[in-house]
PDB file of C-alpha atoms in Angstrom:
ATOM      1  CA  GLY A   1      12.846  12.025   4.876  1.00  0.00           C
ATOM      2  CA  GLN A   2      10.723  15.001   3.591  1.00  0.00           C
ATOM      3  CA  GLN A   3       9.895  18.029   5.709  1.00  0.00           C
ATOM      4  CA  LEU A   4       7.134  20.812   5.315  1.00  0.00           C
ATOM      5  CA  ASN A   5       8.120  24.218   7.175  1.00  0.00           C
ATOM      6  CA  GLN A   6       4.730  25.858   7.796  1.00  0.00           C
ATOM      7  CA  SER A   7       4.775  29.216   9.296  1.00  0.00           C
ATOM      8  CA  PRO A   8       3.545  30.909  11.452  1.00  0.00           C
ATOM      9  CA  GLN A   9       2.939  28.602  14.310  1.00  0.00           C
ATOM     10  CA  SER A  10       0.264  30.840  15.415  1.00  0.00           C
ATOM     11  CA  MET A  11      -1.855  33.728  14.983  1.00  0.00           C
ATOM     12  CA  PHE A  12      -4.042  36.029  16.810  1.00  0.00           C
ATOM     13  CA  ILE A  13      -6.214  38.127  14.664  1.00  0.00           C
ATOM     14  CA  GLN A  14      -9.195  40.389  15.028  1.00  0.00           C
ATOM     15  CA  GLU A  15     -12.267  39.436  13.094  1.00  0.00           C
ATOM     16  CA  GLY A  16     -12.563  40.518   9.725  1.00  0.00           C
ATOM     17  CA  GLU A  17      -8.764  40.796   9.250  1.00  0.00           C
ATOM     18  CA  ASP A  18      -7.172  38.652   6.387  1.00  0.00           C
ATOM     19  CA  VAL A  19      -5.010  35.886   7.196  1.00  0.00           C
ATOM     20  CA  SER A  20      -1.841  34.365   5.060  1.00  0.00           C
ATOM     21  CA  MET A  21       0.083  31.138   6.247  1.00  0.00           C
ATOM     22  CA  ASN A  22       2.460  29.443   4.235  1.00  0.00           C
ATOM     23  CA  CYS A  23       4.354  25.885   3.822  1.00  0.00           C
ATOM     24  CA  THR A  24       7.470  25.458   2.265  1.00  0.00           C
ATOM     25  CA  SER A  25       9.346  22.238   1.478  1.00  0.00           C
ATOM     26  CA  SER A  26      13.205  21.389   0.443  1.00  0.00           C
ATOM     27  CA  SER A  27      11.815  19.055  -2.263  1.00  0.00           C
ATOM     28  CA  ILE A  28       9.162  18.994  -4.942  1.00  0.00           C
ATOM     29  CA  PHE A  29       5.597  17.702  -4.203  1.00  0.00           C
ATOM     30  CA  ASN A  30       3.083  17.033  -6.797  1.00  0.00           C
ATOM     31  CA  THR A  31      -0.209  17.734  -4.835  1.00  0.00           C
ATOM     32  CA  TRP A  32      -0.510  20.475  -1.864  1.00  0.00           C
ATOM     33  CA  LEU A  33      -3.587  19.746   0.387  1.00  0.00           C
ATOM     34  CA  TRP A  34      -4.861  22.419   3.244  1.00  0.00           C
ATOM     35  CA  TYR A  35      -6.739  21.023   6.129  1.00  0.00           C
ATOM     36  CA  LYS A  36      -8.665  22.697   8.817  1.00  0.00           C
ATOM     37  CA  GLN A  37      -8.765  20.766  12.199  1.00  0.00           C
ATOM     38  CA  ASP A  38     -11.030  21.618  15.195  1.00  0.00           C
ATOM     39  CA  PRO A  39     -10.103  20.386  18.777  1.00  0.00           C
ATOM     40  CA  GLY A  40     -11.350  16.583  18.843  1.00  0.00           C
ATOM     41  CA  GLU A  41     -11.988  16.386  15.580  1.00  0.00           C
ATOM     42  CA  GLY A  42     -10.550  14.702  12.600  1.00  0.00           C
ATOM     43  CA  PRO A  43      -8.960  17.276   9.632  1.00  0.00           C
ATOM     44  CA  VAL A  44     -11.350  18.281   7.026  1.00  0.00           C
ATOM     45  CA  LEU A  45     -10.213  19.248   3.665  1.00  0.00           C
ATOM     46  CA  LEU A  46     -10.342  22.655   2.682  1.00  0.00           C
ATOM     47  CA  ILE A  47      -8.187  22.759  -0.756  1.00  0.00           C
ATOM     48  CA  ALA A  48      -6.344  20.571  -2.696  1.00  0.00           C
ATOM     49  CA  LEU A  49      -4.063  21.538  -5.343  1.00  0.00           C
ATOM     50  CA  TYR A  50      -2.883  19.586  -8.181  1.00  0.00           C
ATOM     51  CA  LYS A  51      -0.926  21.555 -10.644  1.00  0.00           C
ATOM     52  CA  ALA A  52       2.058  23.858 -10.390  1.00  0.00           C
ATOM     53  CA  GLY A  53       0.814  27.476 -10.762  1.00  0.00           C
ATOM     54  CA  GLU A  54      -2.558  26.613  -9.714  1.00  0.00           C
ATOM     55  CA  LEU A  55      -4.748  29.327  -7.542  1.00  0.00           C
ATOM     56  CA  THR A  56      -8.031  27.878  -6.155  1.00  0.00           C
ATOM     57  CA  SER A  57     -10.649  29.251  -4.044  1.00  0.00           C
ATOM     58  CA  ASN A  58     -13.024  27.921  -1.693  1.00  0.00           C
ATOM     59  CA  GLY A  59     -15.585  31.059  -0.563  1.00  0.00           C
ATOM     60  CA  ARG A  60     -13.191  33.043   1.665  1.00  0.00           C
ATOM     61  CA  LEU A  61     -10.174  30.576   1.288  1.00  0.00           C
ATOM     62  CA  THR A  62      -7.776  30.988  -1.602  1.00  0.00           C
ATOM     63  CA  ALA A  63      -4.471  28.611  -2.235  1.00  0.00           C
ATOM     64  CA  HIS A  64      -1.528  28.812  -4.068  1.00  0.00           C
ATOM     65  CA  PHE A  65       0.527  26.056  -5.852  1.00  0.00           C
ATOM     66  CA  CYS A  66       3.689  27.748  -6.099  1.00  0.00           C
ATOM     67  CA  ILE A  67       5.393  27.105  -9.579  1.00  0.00           C
ATOM     68  CA  THR A  68       8.299  25.902  -7.876  1.00  0.00           C
ATOM     69  CA  ARG A  69       6.305  23.160  -6.539  1.00  0.00           C
ATOM     70  CA  LYS A  70       8.087  23.598  -3.011  1.00  0.00           C
ATOM     71  CA  ASP A  71       6.105  25.895  -1.598  1.00  0.00           C
ATOM     72  CA  SER A  72       1.809  26.802  -0.936  1.00  0.00           C
ATOM     73  CA  PHE A  73      -0.104  29.655   0.628  1.00  0.00           C
ATOM     74  CA  LEU A  74      -3.392  29.731   2.479  1.00  0.00           C
ATOM     75  CA  ASN A  75      -5.076  33.099   2.480  1.00  0.00           C
ATOM     76  CA  ILE A  76      -8.278  33.542   4.246  1.00  0.00           C
ATOM     77  CA  SER A  77     -10.343  36.860   3.970  1.00  0.00           C
ATOM     78  CA  ALA A  78     -12.598  38.679   6.399  1.00  0.00           C
ATOM     79  CA  SER A  79     -11.937  36.192   8.911  1.00  0.00           C
ATOM     80  CA  ILE A  80     -14.852  35.257  11.181  1.00  0.00           C
ATOM     81  CA  PRO A  81     -14.903  33.570  14.569  1.00  0.00           C
ATOM     82  CA  SER A  82     -15.789  30.202  13.411  1.00  0.00           C
ATOM     83  CA  ASP A  83     -12.496  30.315  11.270  1.00  0.00           C
ATOM     84  CA  VAL A  84     -10.595  29.416  14.671  1.00  0.00           C
ATOM     85  CA  GLY A  85      -8.855  26.098  14.548  1.00  0.00           C
ATOM     86  CA  ILE A  86      -5.468  24.323  13.517  1.00  0.00           C
ATOM     87  CA  TYR A  87      -4.469  24.529   9.856  1.00  0.00           C
ATOM     88  CA  PHE A  88      -2.196  21.853   8.106  1.00  0.00           C
ATOM     89  CA  CYS A  89      -0.643  22.100   4.808  1.00  0.00           C
ATOM     90  CA  ALA A  90       0.192  18.461   3.456  1.00  0.00           C
ATOM     91  CA  GLY A  91       2.402  17.614   0.562  1.00  0.00           C
ATOM     92  CA  SER A  92       2.506  14.555  -1.466  1.00  0.00           C
ATOM     93  CA  SER A  93       5.372  13.837  -3.992  1.00  0.00           C
ATOM     94  CA  GLY A  94       3.321  10.923  -5.774  1.00  0.00           C
ATOM     95  CA  GLY A  95       4.438   7.163  -5.952  1.00  0.00           C
ATOM     96  CA  SER A  96       2.395   4.158  -5.544  1.00  0.00           C
ATOM     97  CA  ASN A  97       2.143   4.690  -1.512  1.00  0.00           C
ATOM     98  CA  TYR A  98       0.277   7.994  -1.911  1.00  0.00           C
ATOM     99  CA  LYS A  99       1.460   9.089   1.473  1.00  0.00           C
ATOM    100  CA  LEU A 100       1.082  12.883   2.634  1.00  0.00           C
ATOM    101  CA  THR A 101       3.856  14.910   4.518  1.00  0.00           C
ATOM    102  CA  PHE A 102       2.469  17.311   7.344  1.00  0.00           C
ATOM    103  CA  GLY A 103       3.137  20.461   8.513  1.00  0.00           C
ATOM    104  CA  LYS A 104       3.291  21.392  12.001  1.00  0.00           C
ATOM    105  CA  GLY A 105      -0.085  23.347  11.752  1.00  0.00           C
ATOM    106  CA  THR A 106      -0.920  26.976  12.262  1.00  0.00           C
ATOM    107  CA  LEU A 107      -3.186  27.447  15.111  1.00  0.00           C
ATOM    108  CA  LEU A 108      -5.497  30.370  14.359  1.00  0.00           C
ATOM    109  CA  THR A 109      -7.587  32.687  17.025  1.00  0.00           C
ATOM    110  CA  VAL A 110      -9.772  35.069  16.071  1.00  0.00           C
ATOM    111  CA  ASN A 111     -11.157  37.338  18.325  1.00  0.00           C
ATOM    112  CA  PRO A 112     -14.616  38.681  17.870  1.00  0.00           C
TER     113      PRO A 112
ATOM    114  CA  GLY B   1     -19.032  13.960  -0.696  1.00  0.00           C
ATOM    115  CA  ALA B   2     -16.367  11.662   0.741  1.00  0.00           C
ATOM    116  CA  VAL B   3     -17.361  10.958   3.973  1.00  0.00           C
ATOM    117  CA  VAL B   4     -15.345   8.980   6.376  1.00  0.00           C
ATOM    118  CA  SER B   5     -16.725   7.378   9.959  1.00  0.00           C
ATOM    119  CA  GLN B   6     -15.056   6.053  12.717  1.00  0.00           C
ATOM    120  CA  HIS B   7     -15.963   3.737  15.599  1.00  0.00           C
ATOM    121  CA  PRO B   8     -15.856   4.386  18.518  1.00  0.00           C
ATOM    122  CA  SER B   9     -15.542   7.913  18.746  1.00  0.00           C
ATOM    123  CA  TRP B  10     -13.897   7.436  22.343  1.00  0.00           C
ATOM    124  CA  VAL B  11     -12.921   4.317  24.406  1.00  0.00           C
ATOM    125  CA  ILE B  12     -11.706   3.741  28.076  1.00  0.00           C
ATOM    126  CA  CYS B  13      -9.836   0.663  28.565  1.00  0.00           C
ATOM    127  CA  LYS B  14      -7.840  -1.355  31.274  1.00  0.00           C
ATOM    128  CA  SER B  15      -4.270  -1.704  30.939  1.00  0.00           C
ATOM    129  CA  GLY B  16      -3.491  -5.217  29.016  1.00  0.00           C
ATOM    130  CA  THR B  17      -6.757  -4.994  26.990  1.00  0.00           C
ATOM    131  CA  SER B  18      -7.251  -5.063  22.976  1.00  0.00           C
ATOM    132  CA  VAL B  19      -9.084  -2.254  21.616  1.00  0.00           C
ATOM    133  CA  LYS B  20     -10.336  -2.173  17.964  1.00  0.00           C
ATOM    134  CA  ILE B  21     -10.948   0.897  15.934  1.00  0.00           C
ATOM    135  CA  GLU B  22     -13.216   0.829  12.767  1.00  0.00           C
ATOM    136  CA  CYS B  23     -12.533   3.414   9.777  1.00  0.00           C
ATOM    137  CA  ARG B  24     -15.590   3.284   6.882  1.00  0.00           C
ATOM    138  CA  SER B  25     -15.456   5.324   3.754  1.00  0.00           C
ATOM    139  CA  LEU B  26     -19.450   5.882   3.701  1.00  0.00           C
ATOM    140  CA  ASP B  27     -20.010   7.041   0.031  1.00  0.00           C
ATOM    141  CA  PHE B  28     -16.718   5.668  -1.724  1.00  0.00           C
ATOM    142  CA  GLN B  29     -14.290   3.036  -2.332  1.00  0.00           C
ATOM    143  CA  ALA B  30     -11.010   3.237  -1.076  1.00  0.00           C
ATOM    144  CA  THR B  31      -8.466   1.037  -2.070  1.00  0.00           C
ATOM    145  CA  THR B  32      -5.828   2.537   0.472  1.00  0.00           C
ATOM    146  CA  MET B  33      -6.578   3.880   3.889  1.00  0.00           C
ATOM    147  CA  PHE B  34      -4.380   5.309   6.243  1.00  0.00           C
ATOM    148  CA  TRP B  35      -3.699   5.115  10.077  1.00  0.00           C
ATOM    149  CA  TYR B  36      -2.277   8.142  12.028  1.00  0.00           C
ATOM    150  CA  ARG B  37      -1.735   8.946  15.717  1.00  0.00           C
ATOM    151  CA  GLN B  38      -1.795  12.416  17.086  1.00  0.00           C
ATOM    152  CA  PHE B  39      -0.735  13.689  20.574  1.00  0.00           C
ATOM    153  CA  PRO B  40      -1.733  17.140  21.925  1.00  0.00           C
ATOM    154  CA  LYS B  41      -0.689  20.351  20.072  1.00  0.00           C
ATOM    155  CA  GLN B  42       0.965  17.702  17.371  1.00  0.00           C
ATOM    156  CA  SER B  43       0.620  17.184  13.715  1.00  0.00           C
ATOM    157  CA  LEU B  44      -0.266  13.694  12.680  1.00  0.00           C
ATOM    158  CA  MET B  45       1.885  10.921  12.503  1.00  0.00           C
ATOM    159  CA  LEU B  46       1.537   8.111   9.906  1.00  0.00           C
ATOM    160  CA  MET B  47       1.596   4.941  11.612  1.00  0.00           C
ATOM    161  CA  ALA B  48       0.777   2.711   8.502  1.00  0.00           C
ATOM    162  CA  THR B  49      -0.991   2.521   5.103  1.00  0.00           C
ATOM    163  CA  SER B  50      -3.512  -0.100   4.698  1.00  0.00           C
ATOM    164  CA  ASN B  51      -4.272  -1.476   1.258  1.00  0.00           C
ATOM    165  CA  GLU B  52      -7.475  -3.621   0.447  1.00  0.00           C
ATOM    166  CA  GLY B  53      -6.601  -7.340   0.239  1.00  0.00           C
ATOM    167  CA  SER B  54      -2.907  -7.250   1.023  1.00  0.00           C
ATOM    168  CA  LYS B  55      -0.707  -6.588   4.181  1.00  0.00           C
ATOM    169  CA  ALA B  56      -0.283  -3.255   5.778  1.00  0.00           C
ATOM    170  CA  THR B  57       2.622  -1.181   5.366  1.00  0.00           C
ATOM    171  CA  TYR B  58       4.025   0.099   8.789  1.00  0.00           C
ATOM    172  CA  GLU B  59       6.181   3.408   9.360  1.00  0.00           C
ATOM    173  CA  GLN B  60       9.624   3.153  11.075  1.00  0.00           C
ATOM    174  CA  GLY B  61       8.905   2.347  14.548  1.00  0.00           C
ATOM    175  CA  VAL B  62       5.612   1.219  14.690  1.00  0.00           C
ATOM    176  CA  GLU B  63       5.261  -2.155  15.931  1.00  0.00           C
ATOM    177  CA  LYS B  64       2.977  -4.300  13.454  1.00  0.00           C
ATOM    178  CA  ASP B  65       2.483  -6.880  16.288  1.00  0.00           C
ATOM    179  CA  LYS B  66       0.989  -4.328  18.589  1.00  0.00           C
ATOM    180  CA  PHE B  67      -1.117  -2.373  16.078  1.00  0.00           C
ATOM    181  CA  LEU B  68      -2.739  -5.322  14.052  1.00  0.00           C
ATOM    182  CA  ILE B  69      -4.560  -3.573  11.018  1.00  0.00           C
ATOM    183  CA  ASN B  70      -7.012  -5.144   8.674  1.00  0.00           C
ATOM    184  CA  HIS B  71      -7.876  -3.937   5.242  1.00  0.00           C
ATOM    185  CA  ALA B  72     -10.564  -6.518   4.375  1.00  0.00           C
ATOM    186  CA  SER B  73     -13.136  -4.567   1.987  1.00  0.00           C
ATOM    187  CA  LEU B  74     -12.705  -1.389  -0.206  1.00  0.00           C
ATOM    188  CA  THR B  75     -14.924   0.483   2.713  1.00  0.00           C
ATOM    189  CA  LEU B  76     -13.765  -1.018   5.740  1.00  0.00           C
ATOM    190  CA  SER B  77     -10.243  -1.059   7.740  1.00  0.00           C
ATOM    191  CA  THR B  78      -9.694  -1.460  11.508  1.00  0.00           C
ATOM    192  CA  LEU B  79      -6.907  -0.974  13.696  1.00  0.00           C
ATOM    193  CA  THR B  80      -6.482  -2.955  16.922  1.00  0.00           C
ATOM    194  CA  VAL B  81      -4.381  -1.810  19.576  1.00  0.00           C
ATOM    195  CA  THR B  82      -3.374  -5.326  21.284  1.00  0.00           C
ATOM    196  CA  SER B  83      -2.608  -5.139  24.932  1.00  0.00           C
ATOM    197  CA  ALA B  84      -3.081  -1.364  25.450  1.00  0.00           C
ATOM    198  CA  HIS B  85      -0.727   0.327  27.775  1.00  0.00           C
ATOM    199  CA  PRO B  86      -1.380   3.979  29.507  1.00  0.00           C
ATOM    200  CA  GLU B  87       1.583   5.111  26.878  1.00  0.00           C
ATOM    201  CA  ASP B  88      -1.180   4.149  23.995  1.00  0.00           C
ATOM    202  CA  SER B  89      -3.321   6.797  24.892  1.00  0.00           C
ATOM    203  CA  SER B  90      -3.522   8.844  22.137  1.00  0.00           C
ATOM    204  CA  PHE B  91      -6.037  10.352  19.115  1.00  0.00           C
ATOM    205  CA  TYR B  92      -6.173   7.788  16.379  1.00  0.00           C
ATOM    206  CA  ILE B  93      -7.202   9.117  13.008  1.00  0.00           C
ATOM    207  CA  CYS B  94      -7.813   7.129   9.620  1.00  0.00           C
ATOM    208  CA  SER B  95      -7.928   8.589   6.199  1.00  0.00           C
ATOM    209  CA  ALA B  96      -9.121   6.998   2.797  1.00  0.00           C
ATOM    210  CA  ARG B  97      -8.224   7.963  -0.636  1.00  0.00           C
ATOM    211  CA  ARG B  98     -11.041   7.226  -3.516  1.00  0.00           C
ATOM    212  CA  ALA B  99     -10.148   4.090  -5.386  1.00  0.00           C
ATOM    213  CA  GLY B 100      -9.748   4.632  -8.979  1.00  0.00           C
ATOM    214  CA  LEU B 101      -8.298   8.165  -8.825  1.00  0.00           C
ATOM    215  CA  SER B 102      -4.751   8.750  -9.204  1.00  0.00           C
ATOM    216  CA  THR B 103      -4.865  11.496  -6.780  1.00  0.00           C
ATOM    217  CA  ASP B 104      -3.202  11.750  -3.481  1.00  0.00           C
ATOM    218  CA  THR B 105      -6.189  13.088  -1.894  1.00  0.00           C
ATOM    219  CA  GLN B 106      -7.090  11.733   1.573  1.00  0.00           C
ATOM    220  CA  TYR B 107     -10.245  12.189   3.539  1.00  0.00           C
ATOM    221  CA  PHE B 108     -10.252  12.022   7.116  1.00  0.00           C
ATOM    222  CA  GLY B 109     -12.465  10.243   9.799  1.00  0.00           C
ATOM    223  CA  PRO B 110     -13.302  12.246  12.805  1.00  0.00           C
ATOM    224  CA  GLY B 111     -10.877  10.432  15.114  1.00  0.00           C
ATOM    225  CA  THR B 112     -11.093   8.062  18.165  1.00  0.00           C
ATOM    226  CA  ARG B 113      -9.773   9.210  21.506  1.00  0.00           C
ATOM    227  CA  LEU B 114      -8.080   6.161  23.334  1.00  0.00           C
ATOM    228  CA  THR B 115      -7.516   6.233  26.994  1.00  0.00           C
ATOM    229  CA  VAL B 116      -5.883   3.420  28.601  1.00  0.00           C
ATOM    230  CA  LEU B 117      -6.070   3.116  32.741  1.00  0.00           C
TER     231      LEU B 117
END
């Protein structure tokens, strides 16, 4: 089946620093989604990308849907303590079942 | 918004009992809902796809007779864990896809923590 390689697995940064994480697939996706999950909660949608080459921002977050359609990046600028959590990328290759393939997540820790 | 709720948020039950978890889309209609299972420090594992008015589609290795799914309306899907055992203890999360849209975006519920004693 399809697989997403998400990296890094974890990050420890100081408050105020910028963060970058990415996902790579061996196959093409038509949609890339980035979610954040806090402990004991469900994932919350951060950014949705629907077009190859698209660059979309949501506040301090910026995500890129690479033109190859096999990669996506998420950048967080000027990190704050509440950015702590697990970030998941998810991709969909379309089709009638609308299933998502998830990366294994990036655990972000922000030191005040 | 796109709000999805789950009930209960947590449940503790004895081995052998059945547990029902509800997933509701509060401010939109969802023709497709999904049920996931998540173990500690792991990613989400899709269990089944639930389509309104039809049978659910289960992923390989998921027992359909153990995890009963019903999607009776455009805003409600239920997952029943039958004859639960301790190994069924996990975090169960549902998601919903908006009806009428061709996008694959899924909105997730807050999850249900199931503990089987």
